[in-house]
Coordinates of N, CA and C in Angstrom, one line a residue:
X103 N 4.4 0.8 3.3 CA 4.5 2.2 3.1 C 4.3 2.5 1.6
X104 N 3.8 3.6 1.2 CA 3.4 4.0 -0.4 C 4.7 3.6 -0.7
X105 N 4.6 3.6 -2.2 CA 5.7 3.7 -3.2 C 6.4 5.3 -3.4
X106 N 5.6 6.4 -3.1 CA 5.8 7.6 -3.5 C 6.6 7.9 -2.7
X107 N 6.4 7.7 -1.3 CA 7.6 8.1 -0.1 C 7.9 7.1 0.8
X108 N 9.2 7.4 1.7 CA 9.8 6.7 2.6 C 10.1 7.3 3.5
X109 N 10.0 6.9 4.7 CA 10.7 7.5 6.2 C 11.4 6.7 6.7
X110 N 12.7 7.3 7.3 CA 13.6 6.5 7.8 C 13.7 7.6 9.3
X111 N 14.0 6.8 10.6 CA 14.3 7.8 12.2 C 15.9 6.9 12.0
X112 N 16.8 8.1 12.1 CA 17.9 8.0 12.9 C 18.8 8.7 13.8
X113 N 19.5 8.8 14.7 CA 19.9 9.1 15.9 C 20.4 10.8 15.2
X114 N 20.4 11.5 15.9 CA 21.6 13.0 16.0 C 21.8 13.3 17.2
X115 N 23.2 13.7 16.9 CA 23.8 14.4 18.2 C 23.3 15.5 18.7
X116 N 22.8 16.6 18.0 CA 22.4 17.7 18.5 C 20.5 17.8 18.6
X117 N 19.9 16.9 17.8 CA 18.5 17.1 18.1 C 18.0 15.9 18.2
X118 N 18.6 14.8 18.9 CA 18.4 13.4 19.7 C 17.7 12.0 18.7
X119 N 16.8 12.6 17.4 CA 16.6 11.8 16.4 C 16.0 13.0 15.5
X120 N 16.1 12.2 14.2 CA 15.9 12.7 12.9 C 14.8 11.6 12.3
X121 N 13.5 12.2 11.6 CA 12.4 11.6 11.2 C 13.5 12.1 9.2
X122 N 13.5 11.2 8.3 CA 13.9 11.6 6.8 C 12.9 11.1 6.0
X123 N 12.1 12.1 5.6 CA 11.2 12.2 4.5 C 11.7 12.0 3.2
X124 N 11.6 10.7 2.1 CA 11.9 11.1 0.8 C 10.4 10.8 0.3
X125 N 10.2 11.6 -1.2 CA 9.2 12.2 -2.1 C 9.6 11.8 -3.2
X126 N 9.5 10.7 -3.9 CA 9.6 11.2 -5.6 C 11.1 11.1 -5.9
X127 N 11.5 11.9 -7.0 CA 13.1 12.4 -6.9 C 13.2 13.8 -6.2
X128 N 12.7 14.3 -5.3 CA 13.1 15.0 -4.3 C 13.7 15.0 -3.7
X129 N 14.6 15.9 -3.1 CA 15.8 15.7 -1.8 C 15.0 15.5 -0.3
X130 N 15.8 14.7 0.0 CA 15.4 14.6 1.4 C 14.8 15.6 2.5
X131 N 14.3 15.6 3.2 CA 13.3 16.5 4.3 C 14.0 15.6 5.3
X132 N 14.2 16.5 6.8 CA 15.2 15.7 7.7 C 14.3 16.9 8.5
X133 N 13.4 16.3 9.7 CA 12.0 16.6 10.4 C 12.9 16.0 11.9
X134 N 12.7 17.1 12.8 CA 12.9 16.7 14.2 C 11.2 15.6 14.6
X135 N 11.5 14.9 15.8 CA 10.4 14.7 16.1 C 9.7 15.4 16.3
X136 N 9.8 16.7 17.0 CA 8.4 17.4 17.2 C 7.8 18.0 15.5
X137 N 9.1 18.1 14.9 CA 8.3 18.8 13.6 C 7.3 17.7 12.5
X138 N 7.7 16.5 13.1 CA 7.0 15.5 12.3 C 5.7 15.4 12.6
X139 N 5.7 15.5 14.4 CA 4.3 15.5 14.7 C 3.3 16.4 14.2
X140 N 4.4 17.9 14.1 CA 3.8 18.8 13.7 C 2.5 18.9 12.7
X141 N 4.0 18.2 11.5 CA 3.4 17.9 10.1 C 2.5 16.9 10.1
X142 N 2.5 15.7 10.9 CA 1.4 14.7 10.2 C -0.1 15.0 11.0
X143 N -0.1 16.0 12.5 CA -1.4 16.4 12.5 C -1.6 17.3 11.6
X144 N -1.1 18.2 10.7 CA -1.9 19.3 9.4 C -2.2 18.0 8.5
X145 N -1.6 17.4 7.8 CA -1.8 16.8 7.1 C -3.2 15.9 7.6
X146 N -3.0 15.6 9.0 CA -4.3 14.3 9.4 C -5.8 15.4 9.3
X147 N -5.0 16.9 9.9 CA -6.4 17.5 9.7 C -7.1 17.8 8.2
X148 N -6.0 17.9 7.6 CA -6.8 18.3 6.1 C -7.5 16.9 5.0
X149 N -6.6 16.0 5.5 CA -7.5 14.4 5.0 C -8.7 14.3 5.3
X150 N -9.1 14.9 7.1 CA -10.2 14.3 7.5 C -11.5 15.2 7.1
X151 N -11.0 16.5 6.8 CA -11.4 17.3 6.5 C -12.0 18.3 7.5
X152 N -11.8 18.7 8.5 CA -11.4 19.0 10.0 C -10.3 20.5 9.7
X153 N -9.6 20.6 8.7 CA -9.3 22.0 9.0 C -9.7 22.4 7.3
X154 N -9.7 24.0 7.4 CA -9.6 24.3 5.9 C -8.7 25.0 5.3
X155 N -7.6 24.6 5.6 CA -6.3 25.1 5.0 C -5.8 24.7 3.9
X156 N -5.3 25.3 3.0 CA -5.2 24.7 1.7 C -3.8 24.8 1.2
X157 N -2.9 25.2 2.0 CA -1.5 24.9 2.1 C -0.7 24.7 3.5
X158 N 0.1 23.5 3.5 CA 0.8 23.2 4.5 C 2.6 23.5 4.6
X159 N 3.1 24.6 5.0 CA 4.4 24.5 4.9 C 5.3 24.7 5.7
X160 N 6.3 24.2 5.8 CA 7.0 23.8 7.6 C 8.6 24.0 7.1
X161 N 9.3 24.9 7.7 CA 10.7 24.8 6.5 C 11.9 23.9 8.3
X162 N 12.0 22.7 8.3 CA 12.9 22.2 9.1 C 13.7 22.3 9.1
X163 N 14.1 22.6 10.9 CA 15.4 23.2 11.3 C 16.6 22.4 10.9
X164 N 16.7 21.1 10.2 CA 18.0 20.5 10.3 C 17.9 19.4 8.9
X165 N 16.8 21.1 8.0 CA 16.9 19.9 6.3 C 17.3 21.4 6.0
X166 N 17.8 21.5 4.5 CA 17.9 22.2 3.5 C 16.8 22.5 2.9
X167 N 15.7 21.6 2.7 CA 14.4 22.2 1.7 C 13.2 22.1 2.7
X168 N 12.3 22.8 2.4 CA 11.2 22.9 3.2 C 10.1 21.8 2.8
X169 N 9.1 21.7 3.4 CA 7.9 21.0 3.2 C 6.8 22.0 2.7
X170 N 6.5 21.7 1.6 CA 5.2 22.6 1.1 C 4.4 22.0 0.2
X171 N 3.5 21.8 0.5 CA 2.5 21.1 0.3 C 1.2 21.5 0.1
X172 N 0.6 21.6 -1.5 CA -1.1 22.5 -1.6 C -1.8 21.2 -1.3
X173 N -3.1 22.0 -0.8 CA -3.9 20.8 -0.6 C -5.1 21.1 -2.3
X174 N -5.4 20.0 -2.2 CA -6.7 20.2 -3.7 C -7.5 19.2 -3.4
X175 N -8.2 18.8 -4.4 CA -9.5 17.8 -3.9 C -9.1 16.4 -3.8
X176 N -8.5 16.0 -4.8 CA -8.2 14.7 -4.2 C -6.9 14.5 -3.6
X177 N -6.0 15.2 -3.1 CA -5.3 15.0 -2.1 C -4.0 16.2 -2.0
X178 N -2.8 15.7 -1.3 CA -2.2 16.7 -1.4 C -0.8 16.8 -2.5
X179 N -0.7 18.1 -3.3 CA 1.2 17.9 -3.6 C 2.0 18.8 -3.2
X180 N 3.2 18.0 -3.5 CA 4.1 18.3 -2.6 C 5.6 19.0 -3.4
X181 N 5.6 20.3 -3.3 CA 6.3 21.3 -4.6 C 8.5 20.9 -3.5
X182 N 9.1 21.1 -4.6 CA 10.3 21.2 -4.3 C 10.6 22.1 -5.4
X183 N 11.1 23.3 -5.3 CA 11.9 23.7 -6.4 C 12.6 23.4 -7.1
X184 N 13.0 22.9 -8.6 CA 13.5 22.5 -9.7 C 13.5 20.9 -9.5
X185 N 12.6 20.4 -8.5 CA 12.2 19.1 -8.6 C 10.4 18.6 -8.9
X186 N 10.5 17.7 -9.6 CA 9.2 17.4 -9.5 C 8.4 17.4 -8.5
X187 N 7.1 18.0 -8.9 CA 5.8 17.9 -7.8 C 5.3 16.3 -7.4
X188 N 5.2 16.3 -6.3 CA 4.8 14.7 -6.3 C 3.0 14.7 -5.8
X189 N 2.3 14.3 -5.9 CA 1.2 14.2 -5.9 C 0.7 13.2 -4.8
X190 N -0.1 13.3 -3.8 CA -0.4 11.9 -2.8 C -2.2 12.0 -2.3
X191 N -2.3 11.1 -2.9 CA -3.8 10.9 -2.8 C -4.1 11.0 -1.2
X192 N -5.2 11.1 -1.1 CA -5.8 11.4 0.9 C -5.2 9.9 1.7
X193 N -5.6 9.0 0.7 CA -5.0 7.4 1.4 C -4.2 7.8 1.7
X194 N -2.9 8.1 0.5 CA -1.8 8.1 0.6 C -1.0 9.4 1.6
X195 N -1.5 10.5 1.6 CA -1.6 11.5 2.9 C -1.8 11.2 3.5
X196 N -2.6 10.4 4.4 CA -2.7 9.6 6.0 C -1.9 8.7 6.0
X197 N -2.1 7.8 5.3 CA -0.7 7.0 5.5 C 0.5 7.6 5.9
X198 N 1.0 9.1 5.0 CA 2.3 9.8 5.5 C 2.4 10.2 6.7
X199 N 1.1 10.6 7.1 CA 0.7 11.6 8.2 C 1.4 10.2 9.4
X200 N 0.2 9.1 9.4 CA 0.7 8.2 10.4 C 2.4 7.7 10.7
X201 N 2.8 7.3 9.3 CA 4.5 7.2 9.4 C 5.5 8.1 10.5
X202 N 4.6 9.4 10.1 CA 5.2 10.7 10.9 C 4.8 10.3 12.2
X203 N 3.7 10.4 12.2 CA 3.8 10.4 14.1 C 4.2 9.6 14.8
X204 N 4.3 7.8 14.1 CA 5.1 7.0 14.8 C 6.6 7.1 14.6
X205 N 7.1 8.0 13.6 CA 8.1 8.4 13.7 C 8.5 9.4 15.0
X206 N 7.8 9.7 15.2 CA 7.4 10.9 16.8 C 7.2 10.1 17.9
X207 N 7.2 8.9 17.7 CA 6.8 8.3 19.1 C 5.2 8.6 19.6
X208 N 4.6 8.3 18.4 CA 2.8 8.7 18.8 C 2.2 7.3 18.7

């Protein structure tokens, strides 16, 4: 997995597993499975170049901070308020994208 991020799946009582996004020094993103799936097809679409959207933003039901993500030419970043922007090249966006959906059970 990149250096820039990590995913971890673990169990919850109320929404059956948790996909945990870390970024950078950002706080954690805590993604149901469906919202992971959600996120790593936008993400798979805009690598491949298949959609033309140029912001991706998903605020999950069981994190505190949202996912927001501009897309630019060479890849996507990734904003947190009063935290640094983290930057992820298209590799490194597919790569996230995949983590996610085998975190999804894809």
């Amino acid at each position: 997995m990149s250096g820039k991020f990590s995913l971890t799946v673990s169990a919850h009582g109320a929404f059956g597993g948790l996909a945990t996004l870390r970024l950078g020094d950002q706080p954690p993103r805590r993604f149901t499975f469906q919202e992971a799936s959600i996120v790593a097809r936008a993400l798979e679409a805009v690598a491949l170049g298949v959609s033309p959207e140029r912001h991706i933003y998903m605020s999950p039901i069981a994190s505190d901070h949202d996912f927001d993500a501009r897309v630019e030419a060479e890849g996507l970043v990734v904003a947190c308020e009063g935290h640094p922007d983290v930057a992820l090249s298209w590799p490194e966006a597919t790569e996230l994208a995949h983590a996610l959906k085998a975190a999804a059970g894809e």
